[in-house]
Every structure is written in structure tokens, then in C-alpha cells.
């Protein structure tokens, strides 16, 4: 049975948690393959509201095995808190497994994330301050500690001692912070290790066997295409590869295992943190989207910047992810706007760009070319079938599909699992 990859097509918060939860109904394994607890994925189903940061969004189903794979960066204290919080609510996290190859977010990563942002001043990225960038940096610099190290106290203490020698110099001499005590960190982390040990698994081998046995695997992306370290709006990006290619390396499976790549796309655009955003609307429309869409960060509680739908970004996401289809979310949020706009291209310096511009400076200065479409006053949350939507809303969905050059197969009209329509159009 082939695997499916689910990715965000914008700057995150497209509704990947909702889409994953819905699709997990027919899935055996749900796998987080990159990112860490910078993610905030919301699931609303059966009266349960979950805000998940590290645990895959299939957790509500007893038949699903949630997997945290090799490409994720794990803060073990946060993971255990999330496990405990779910268990306290009667949700069974016992099947969750974690790759031994996943890298650990250490206390000094959190500290370095904070101080480097402070030093960047007005040039700061607006990170989630969860230590993501510094943890991935150490992984690539080959001085990271991994989940498997938690089960070998001697090697853990030795590696930590070596790394902290340099980190403490950096913290104390450059950033004027207090040095950290390796023994205290080791004691704390090794205690986490004892609790996590039964879950530590070769998850790549587990998924390989599962796929051979005809099991269904859903790879749940965090962040989004425009936050990708290679393909996003660098440097205003995260430090991993959310794109579909990252799912393969992050989970340790081959490309032939995958036959569907779903792009989760919001019916408008939001962005948290700094960086360019051509269709951002600072006026009444942006306010409408922010308020009706409750656009407040799931992880940091920051207000999300809001703007009109951007078809250039969707076409780009189709290309870099090889999308087979789109799961379109939050259409209901547009209700009540007299007119809705869709960005079809950009203009800069007298030139028109139908595709994502090849140079970042162009993207920073790009002026959106908008197509105006008719709005609709009707609330959509109770719609049962696509055909029942107001004609203007159907036209909007069809236009997005046409401009993106990609079919839309699912349409979400509210946060609840039930508020999802199948679409046969386009
Ligand atoms: P993720 O990071 O991609 O999983 O998205 P988030 O969970 O951070 O943000 C999406 C927000 O929109 C959450 O609060 C969801 O409950 C909510 N949501 C998802 N789909 C819909 C929808 O179709 N309509 C509305 N009104 N809210 C939605
Ligand atoms: P989900 O999975 C939205 C943004 C941060 C910042 C940049 C770098 O919920 O869609 P980082 O802490 O990763 O180094 O921050 O990336 N960012 C997200 N924005 N949704 C997310 O995750 C995000 N994860 C990181 O706001 O601009
Ligand atoms: Mg989110």
C-alpha cells in the first residue's frame, strides 16, 4: 500500500492538523518527518480540541500508530508533557514511537535561539524560540545529541561535556549569559530518557515493514513550503525541509513508496513572524480574515498576518512538492466580504511574474496583480455537499484550482472534522 505525503503550501498554519486527523481515519501510521515543537497543529473532533506540537495528528484514533521520525528535532521534556497531557484527558498515547536518530533540542539551543534573535534586533526572524534553528545547526555541524544517546548515560555525558565546553564559551563570552552545568542537564535528560526508552525505535525499518505488509502511511508535514530552508523565503524560514522531498529523507523511505502528495492550502494566506508577504492586507479585509479565522498562533499566541489568496505561491508549491491534489481549508472565513481578491501574478520593475520570482529581492518588492471576484454573505459551516455552496463560493474554489493547475479534492468549511466536503470539481 503506498504512502501519502501531506504538506503545507504556504507559510504554515494552513490546517494540516485538521486535514491529517480527517485522513488518518483511513491510515495505519501517521508520521511527523521534520520540524519540532515550533509546530502547532489543531484537531477538533468528537468534542475534543487538541493543540499538538510534536505528537502526530492521528493520535485520536486507536488504530493509528503515531511516529516521530528521524528528521524531527525532539525536546524530550516537551514531548513527555504532551504525552502526559493527552493521557490525562483519556487519549491513549501508548502506541507513539520515536526514532533513535532524531536529534535532541537541548537547553542551550533554547538559550541561543533567544539571544541570537535579540542580537538581530530589527532584522530578527521572529522564530518560535523553541531552539529549532540551533538544534538543526548542531545536527549539520555534527555536534548534535540524538534520542538514542539518552539510553547510553556514559556516551550522553561525554558528548554533552564536549559540546558544552564550546557552548558555554559562546553563552558567557559572546552573549553575556550564565554558563550551563553539564551534570544538571545530563541528570534531567537521562531521566527523560528512562521514560522514553520503550518508545525508541528504528522508525524507518518499522515503516518499511509496514508498507510491505500493505499498511497505509501518512506523512504529516509541519510548517509549509515557503518556510522550507531551501525553497522558502530565506532567511525568513525554518531550519528544516517541510517540502515533500523532506518527507522521504526525514522518514527514511524511498520515493517509490509514495503515490499521493496532498497540499494543504488555506483559502487566504497568513504568516507568523517576519519576512515578505506580497498579498498581506493591513486594512479591513485583513482584519476580517484575522478575526473570523481566529488567526492567532497555536504555538506562540502571536497574531498572524493575513492577506488574500496567492495563486503564484500555489503554483510554486505544486512544482516543488509535486502535488497531486489540494485540501482547501477555511473557505467559511471569507463569508461576509463584499468582494474577494485572488492574486494571479506579481509585477516588479515593469515586468510581470506568473511564477515565483527567481530572486528574493524581486519577491520582497513584488506587487500583487489581483483578480476581483464576487463575495458571498452566507455562512458555510453547515454545508453538507459541495453543490450546496453559494455559486460565488464554488466559483472561487474552481478558480483557485484553475490558477494553481491542481485539483481540489477536499474542502474544509469549519474547524471540526465533520465540516469537510468532498470535491469532484476541477
Ligand atoms: P496547522 O499548523 O496547519 O495544523 O494549522 P493550525 O492548527 O495552526 O491553524 C489552523 C486553525 O484553523 C486551527 O485553529 C483550526 O482549528 C482552524 N481550522 C482548520 N480548518 C478550518 C476551517 O475550514 N474553517 C475554520 N473556520 N477554521 C479552520
Ligand atoms: P505549523 O506546523 C507558522 C515560523 C516562525 C518564524 C520561522 C522560523 O503549525 O504550520 P523557527 O522557530 O521554526 O525557527 O521559526 O518559521 N514558523 C511557523 N509559522 N506555522 C508553523 O508551524 C511554524 N513553525 C515555524 O514564526 O517566522
Ligand atoms: Mg500551526
XYZ file of C-alpha atoms and ligand atoms in Angstrom:
482
model
C 0.000 0.000 0.000
C 1.548 3.330 -0.978
C 2.281 6.228 1.326
C 0.764 9.724 1.189
C 2.613 12.942 1.959
C 0.715 15.933 3.312
C 2.431 19.337 3.158
C 1.538 22.948 3.849
C 1.670 25.061 0.685
C 2.052 28.485 2.317
C 3.814 29.782 5.484
C 2.326 27.199 7.850
C -0.972 27.049 9.754
C -2.919 26.012 6.679
C -4.928 23.455 8.653
C -2.567 20.476 8.361
C -3.687 19.163 11.760
C -7.323 19.115 10.709
C -6.530 17.530 7.323
C -4.260 14.910 8.886
C -6.854 13.967 11.505
C -9.505 13.524 8.823
C -7.299 11.411 6.553
C -5.940 9.405 9.489
C -9.346 7.735 9.723
C -8.119 5.526 6.872
C -4.452 5.331 7.808
C -2.363 2.967 9.952
C 0.669 5.185 10.613
C 0.868 8.986 10.909
C 4.441 10.241 10.750
C 5.979 13.588 11.644
C 9.128 13.835 9.481
C 10.653 17.283 10.222
C 10.395 20.326 12.453
C 9.772 20.122 16.155
C 7.567 21.835 18.681
C 7.650 25.020 16.626
C 4.590 23.385 15.001
C 1.103 23.829 16.402
C -1.468 21.549 14.799
C -5.109 21.837 15.796
C -7.545 18.929 15.755
C -11.228 19.278 16.610
C -13.192 16.043 16.525
C -15.776 14.273 18.645
C -15.870 17.229 21.063
C -12.090 17.041 21.649
C -9.931 20.078 20.863
C -6.233 19.205 20.604
C -3.327 21.558 20.033
C -0.447 19.280 19.134
C 3.183 20.322 18.853
C 5.210 17.134 18.475
C 2.701 14.304 18.553
C 1.307 13.390 15.113
C -2.287 14.456 14.452
C -3.598 10.873 14.100
C -3.469 10.382 17.883
C -7.256 10.339 18.371
C -7.670 7.033 16.522
C -6.953 3.779 18.377
C -5.919 2.114 15.095
C -3.193 4.671 14.285
C 0.458 4.317 15.280
C 1.925 7.818 15.640
C 5.579 8.048 14.604
C 8.165 10.744 15.286
C 10.743 10.030 12.606
C 14.457 10.700 12.108
C 14.155 14.208 10.645
C 12.337 15.713 13.647
C 14.110 17.655 16.416
C 12.759 16.497 19.761
C 12.586 18.405 23.029
C 12.083 15.371 25.286
C 10.641 17.367 28.207
C 8.013 18.898 25.918
C 7.252 15.515 24.364
C 6.670 13.907 27.767
C 4.454 16.798 28.843
C 2.398 16.372 25.689
C 2.116 12.619 26.275
C 1.040 13.191 29.895
C -1.486 15.888 28.967
C -3.141 13.594 26.419
C -3.207 10.658 28.819
C -4.796 12.892 31.486
C -7.597 13.624 29.010
C -8.187 9.943 28.356
C -6.427 9.879 24.960
C -4.152 6.874 24.694
C -0.599 7.799 23.612
C 0.812 4.304 24.246
C 1.431 3.462 20.573
C 3.633 6.507 19.922
C 7.167 5.650 18.780
C 10.218 7.873 18.353
C 13.240 7.426 16.108
C 16.569 6.966 17.852
C 18.128 9.050 15.077
C 16.038 12.131 15.802
C 18.115 14.962 17.248
C 17.519 16.450 20.669
C 16.728 20.065 21.416
C 18.959 20.919 24.377
C 18.606 23.759 26.926
C 21.449 25.697 25.272
C 19.574 25.601 21.945
C 16.659 27.422 23.566
C 19.006 29.986 25.067
C 20.905 30.538 21.801
C 17.629 30.897 19.850
C 16.586 33.663 22.244
C 19.873 35.574 22.337
C 20.576 35.413 18.608
C 17.114 36.822 17.896
C 17.807 39.586 20.403
C 21.115 40.399 18.708
C 19.486 40.530 15.279
C 17.283 43.362 16.590
C 15.025 44.678 13.861
C 16.422 42.051 11.489
C 15.162 39.211 13.678
C 13.346 36.292 12.059
C 10.572 36.098 14.618
C 11.318 32.464 15.441
C 9.137 30.480 17.832
C 12.105 30.461 20.276
C 11.849 26.700 20.669
C 15.532 26.120 19.839
C 14.767 24.740 16.376
C 17.426 26.584 14.350
C 20.286 25.968 16.821
C 19.357 22.259 17.117
C 19.389 21.733 13.341
C 22.615 23.770 13.095
C 24.331 21.384 15.541
C 22.963 18.371 13.670
C 24.554 19.606 10.444
C 27.750 20.620 12.282
C 27.832 17.013 13.606
C 27.853 18.009 17.260
C 24.220 17.132 17.964
C 22.948 14.712 20.590
C 20.344 12.220 19.460
C 17.399 10.459 21.041
C 19.366 7.185 21.097
C 22.082 8.846 23.204
C 19.529 9.127 26.018
C 19.802 5.375 26.533
C 23.590 5.369 26.973
C 24.347 7.584 30.011
C 28.101 7.338 29.614
C 28.145 8.459 25.983
C 25.472 11.090 26.666
C 27.510 12.703 29.455
C 30.704 12.560 27.403
C 29.163 14.177 24.304
C 27.417 16.826 26.373
C 30.612 17.705 28.205
C 32.442 18.248 24.907
C 29.671 20.304 23.313
C 29.057 22.432 26.390
C 32.692 23.473 26.547
C 32.166 25.455 23.348
C 28.534 26.439 24.017
C 29.405 27.842 27.429
C 32.164 29.976 25.933
C 29.664 31.267 23.410
C 26.977 31.927 26.015
C 29.264 33.535 28.570
C 31.862 35.372 26.469
C 29.796 36.453 23.478
C 26.268 36.727 24.783
C 26.968 37.564 28.406
C 24.758 34.733 29.701
C 25.387 32.295 32.523
C 27.231 29.096 31.580
C 25.246 25.845 31.871
C 26.040 22.893 34.101
C 26.538 19.647 32.151
C 25.757 17.429 35.160
C 22.401 19.098 35.783
C 21.398 18.859 32.113
C 22.513 15.227 31.934
C 20.522 14.296 35.045
C 17.391 15.949 33.662
C 17.716 14.465 30.168
C 18.682 10.955 31.282
C 15.557 10.890 33.446
C 13.543 11.756 30.310
C 15.447 9.001 28.542
C 14.316 6.402 31.055
C 10.710 7.278 30.359
C 11.126 7.458 26.585
C 13.276 4.313 26.227
C 10.394 1.880 25.471
C 9.285 4.096 22.591
C 12.677 4.471 20.884
C 12.552 2.538 17.632
C 14.149 2.246 14.200
C 11.179 4.022 12.630
C 12.496 3.802 9.060
C 12.621 -0.011 9.372
C 9.183 -0.011 11.021
C 7.661 1.950 8.119
C 9.409 -0.202 5.520
C 7.940 -3.357 7.048
C 4.531 -1.715 7.390
C 4.463 -0.709 3.727
C 5.489 -4.264 2.697
C 2.605 -5.559 4.839
C 0.116 -3.363 2.986
C -0.316 -0.821 5.766
C -1.199 2.781 4.975
C 1.232 5.533 5.924
C 0.506 9.266 6.076
C 3.479 11.629 6.373
C 2.394 14.803 8.166
C 4.396 17.884 7.270
C 4.880 20.719 9.705
C 5.464 24.381 8.740
C 4.998 24.944 4.999
C 6.583 25.197 1.553
C 7.514 28.887 1.889
C 9.189 28.168 5.254
C 11.429 25.475 3.717
C 15.139 26.076 4.342
C 15.961 25.520 0.635
C 12.777 26.506 -1.184
C 11.226 29.079 1.133
C 11.671 32.807 1.592
C 15.203 32.502 3.033
C 16.293 33.704 5.584
C 12.715 34.076 6.871
C 12.254 30.314 7.025
C 12.549 27.452 9.454
C 15.635 25.221 9.574
C 14.226 22.035 8.021
C 12.683 20.781 4.774
C 8.879 20.695 5.056
C 8.543 20.036 1.281
C 7.661 16.555 0.065
C 11.316 15.705 -0.621
C 11.998 16.292 3.051
C 9.374 13.710 3.925
C 11.434 10.995 2.240
C 14.713 11.789 3.942
C 13.022 12.703 7.214
C 11.133 9.413 7.439
C 13.765 7.248 5.754
C 11.582 5.876 2.960
C 12.116 5.820 -0.805
C 10.235 7.817 -3.456
C 8.602 4.719 -4.946
C 6.612 4.245 -1.726
C 4.622 7.437 -2.321
C 1.716 7.793 -4.742
C -0.052 10.908 -3.466
C 1.146 14.327 -2.293
C -1.560 16.494 -0.766
C -1.059 20.229 -0.437
C -2.989 21.789 2.425
C -3.920 25.296 1.306
C -5.787 27.994 3.166
C -8.408 29.922 1.143
C -6.425 33.067 2.006
C -2.848 33.465 3.318
C -1.351 34.003 6.763
C 2.168 34.350 8.066
C 3.603 34.489 11.589
C 6.977 36.115 12.093
C 8.963 38.382 9.792
C 9.501 38.237 6.044
C 7.971 39.230 2.729
C 4.237 38.649 2.098
C 3.048 40.231 -1.171
C -0.708 39.829 -0.644
C -0.732 40.966 3.002
C -3.743 43.190 3.731
C -3.333 45.680 6.547
C -6.846 47.083 6.065
C -10.357 45.895 6.776
C -10.107 42.680 4.749
C -7.031 41.550 6.703
C -8.863 42.369 9.910
C -11.884 40.357 8.782
C -9.699 37.329 8.000
C -7.775 37.586 11.274
C -10.917 37.884 13.389
C -13.186 35.399 11.626
C -10.323 32.987 11.081
C -9.142 33.327 14.720
C -5.647 33.797 13.315
C -3.607 33.620 16.482
C -0.515 31.388 16.595
C -1.165 27.937 18.088
C 2.381 27.762 19.497
C 3.320 31.311 20.447
C -0.034 33.107 20.678
C 1.179 35.786 18.249
C -1.334 37.419 15.880
C -0.895 36.047 12.361
C -0.506 38.475 9.481
C -3.345 37.989 6.969
C -3.788 38.553 3.245
C -5.504 37.465 0.042
C -5.097 34.127 -1.687
C -1.899 33.948 -3.730
C -2.019 31.650 -6.768
C 1.660 32.255 -7.563
C 2.541 30.551 -4.277
C 0.178 27.663 -5.014
C 1.734 27.083 -8.444
C 5.148 27.138 -6.779
C 4.012 24.613 -4.166
C 2.645 22.373 -6.928
C 6.069 22.439 -8.575
C 8.406 21.945 -5.620
C 6.254 19.306 -3.921
C 4.818 17.543 -6.976
C 1.326 17.977 -5.542
C -1.327 15.532 -6.725
C -4.211 17.446 -5.145
C -5.184 20.145 -2.708
C -7.044 20.084 0.615
C -8.519 23.621 0.732
C -9.314 24.977 4.201
C -11.113 27.872 5.887
C -13.368 28.844 2.977
C -16.014 29.743 5.588
C -13.810 32.576 6.857
C -14.353 34.559 3.635
C -18.148 34.756 4.142
C -19.379 38.315 4.509
C -16.691 40.016 2.431
C -18.404 42.015 -0.333
C -15.601 41.162 -2.720
C -12.778 38.624 -2.623
C -9.446 39.004 -4.355
C -7.101 36.422 -5.793
C -3.504 37.225 -6.680
C -2.757 35.773 -10.125
C 0.744 37.192 -10.742
C 3.265 39.746 -9.467
C 4.643 42.879 -11.040
C 8.047 44.353 -10.425
C 10.038 46.930 -12.365
C 7.650 46.822 -15.331
C 7.816 43.016 -15.569
C 5.103 40.516 -14.868
C 5.881 37.303 -12.954
C 3.405 34.440 -13.298
C 5.808 32.167 -11.436
C 7.646 32.537 -8.150
C 10.450 35.033 -8.899
C 13.974 33.603 -9.139
C 15.499 36.342 -6.937
C 14.470 37.082 -3.377
C 14.783 40.871 -3.883
C 12.073 40.699 -6.552
C 9.783 38.782 -4.205
C 10.334 41.344 -1.456
C 9.224 44.162 -3.745
C 6.633 42.270 -5.824
C 3.288 43.994 -6.272
C 0.390 41.543 -6.467
C -1.836 41.540 -9.556
C -5.340 40.919 -8.249
C -8.416 39.490 -9.857
C -11.617 40.639 -8.135
C -14.316 38.081 -7.519
C -17.797 38.269 -6.106
C -18.104 37.566 -2.374
C -20.922 35.703 -0.625
C -22.824 36.583 2.572
C -23.908 33.044 3.507
C -22.296 31.131 6.394
C -20.756 27.897 5.061
C -20.135 25.912 8.254
C -23.238 23.762 7.918
C -22.823 22.878 4.249
C -23.198 19.156 3.597
C -22.188 18.919 -0.062
C -20.047 20.970 -2.429
C -23.027 21.523 -4.735
C -24.907 23.240 -1.888
C -22.360 26.053 -1.596
C -23.348 29.512 -2.877
C -22.448 29.865 -6.562
C -19.869 32.588 -5.806
C -18.060 30.320 -3.309
C -18.000 27.428 -5.798
C -16.628 29.770 -8.449
C -13.884 30.860 -6.039
C -12.850 27.259 -5.360
C -12.865 26.423 -9.075
C -10.768 29.491 -9.845
C -8.146 28.546 -7.239
C -7.902 25.089 -8.737
C -7.617 26.500 -12.245
C -4.972 29.081 -11.334
C -2.980 26.535 -9.343
C -3.241 23.891 -12.072
C -4.140 21.307 -9.443
C -7.374 19.513 -8.480
C -9.027 20.274 -5.135
C -10.277 17.049 -3.565
C -11.273 18.185 -0.043
C -12.803 21.413 1.115
C -12.961 22.496 4.738
C -15.706 24.874 5.880
C -15.079 24.854 9.639
C -12.579 23.575 12.207
C -14.460 20.368 13.062
C -13.575 17.046 11.427
C -17.178 16.844 10.230
C -17.028 20.198 8.456
C -15.294 18.830 5.388
C -16.705 18.294 1.901
C -15.505 16.041 -0.888
C -14.967 17.923 -4.126
C -15.197 16.293 -7.524
C -14.817 19.544 -9.424
C -11.782 20.618 -11.449
P -1.664 23.746 11.066
O -0.462 24.268 11.758
O -1.501 23.728 9.572
O -2.122 22.413 11.586
O -2.837 24.788 11.371
P -3.206 25.411 12.822
O -3.907 24.353 13.597
O -2.024 26.066 13.413
O -4.178 26.577 12.399
C -5.365 26.334 11.701
C -6.526 26.879 12.542
O -7.693 26.949 11.751
C -6.891 25.989 13.709
O -7.389 26.797 14.745
C -8.003 25.109 13.140
O -8.894 24.627 14.137
C -8.697 26.080 12.239
N -9.340 25.494 11.051
C -8.917 24.469 10.269
N -9.730 24.322 9.199
C -10.684 25.283 9.329
C -11.786 25.687 8.516
O -12.066 25.142 7.461
N -12.530 26.748 8.960
C -12.246 27.409 10.110
N -13.034 28.435 10.444
N -11.208 27.062 10.901
C -10.437 26.032 10.487
P 2.862 24.759 11.761
O 3.363 23.345 11.621
C 3.673 29.011 11.180
C 7.845 30.302 11.544
C 8.159 31.211 12.711
C 9.288 32.031 12.111
C 10.039 30.999 11.271
C 11.252 30.383 11.968
O 1.953 24.977 12.898
O 2.325 25.260 10.454
P 11.512 28.584 13.915
O 11.058 28.611 15.330
O 10.996 27.435 13.126
O 12.993 28.730 13.770
O 10.884 29.925 13.272
O 9.103 29.974 10.983
N 7.179 29.017 11.924
C 5.879 28.771 11.728
N 4.888 29.570 11.265
N 3.408 27.724 11.490
C 4.392 26.904 11.930
O 4.204 25.582 12.134
C 5.680 27.430 12.102
N 6.854 26.920 12.532
C 7.753 27.901 12.407
O 7.058 32.012 13.047
O 8.773 33.006 11.226
Mg 0.051 25.695 13.183
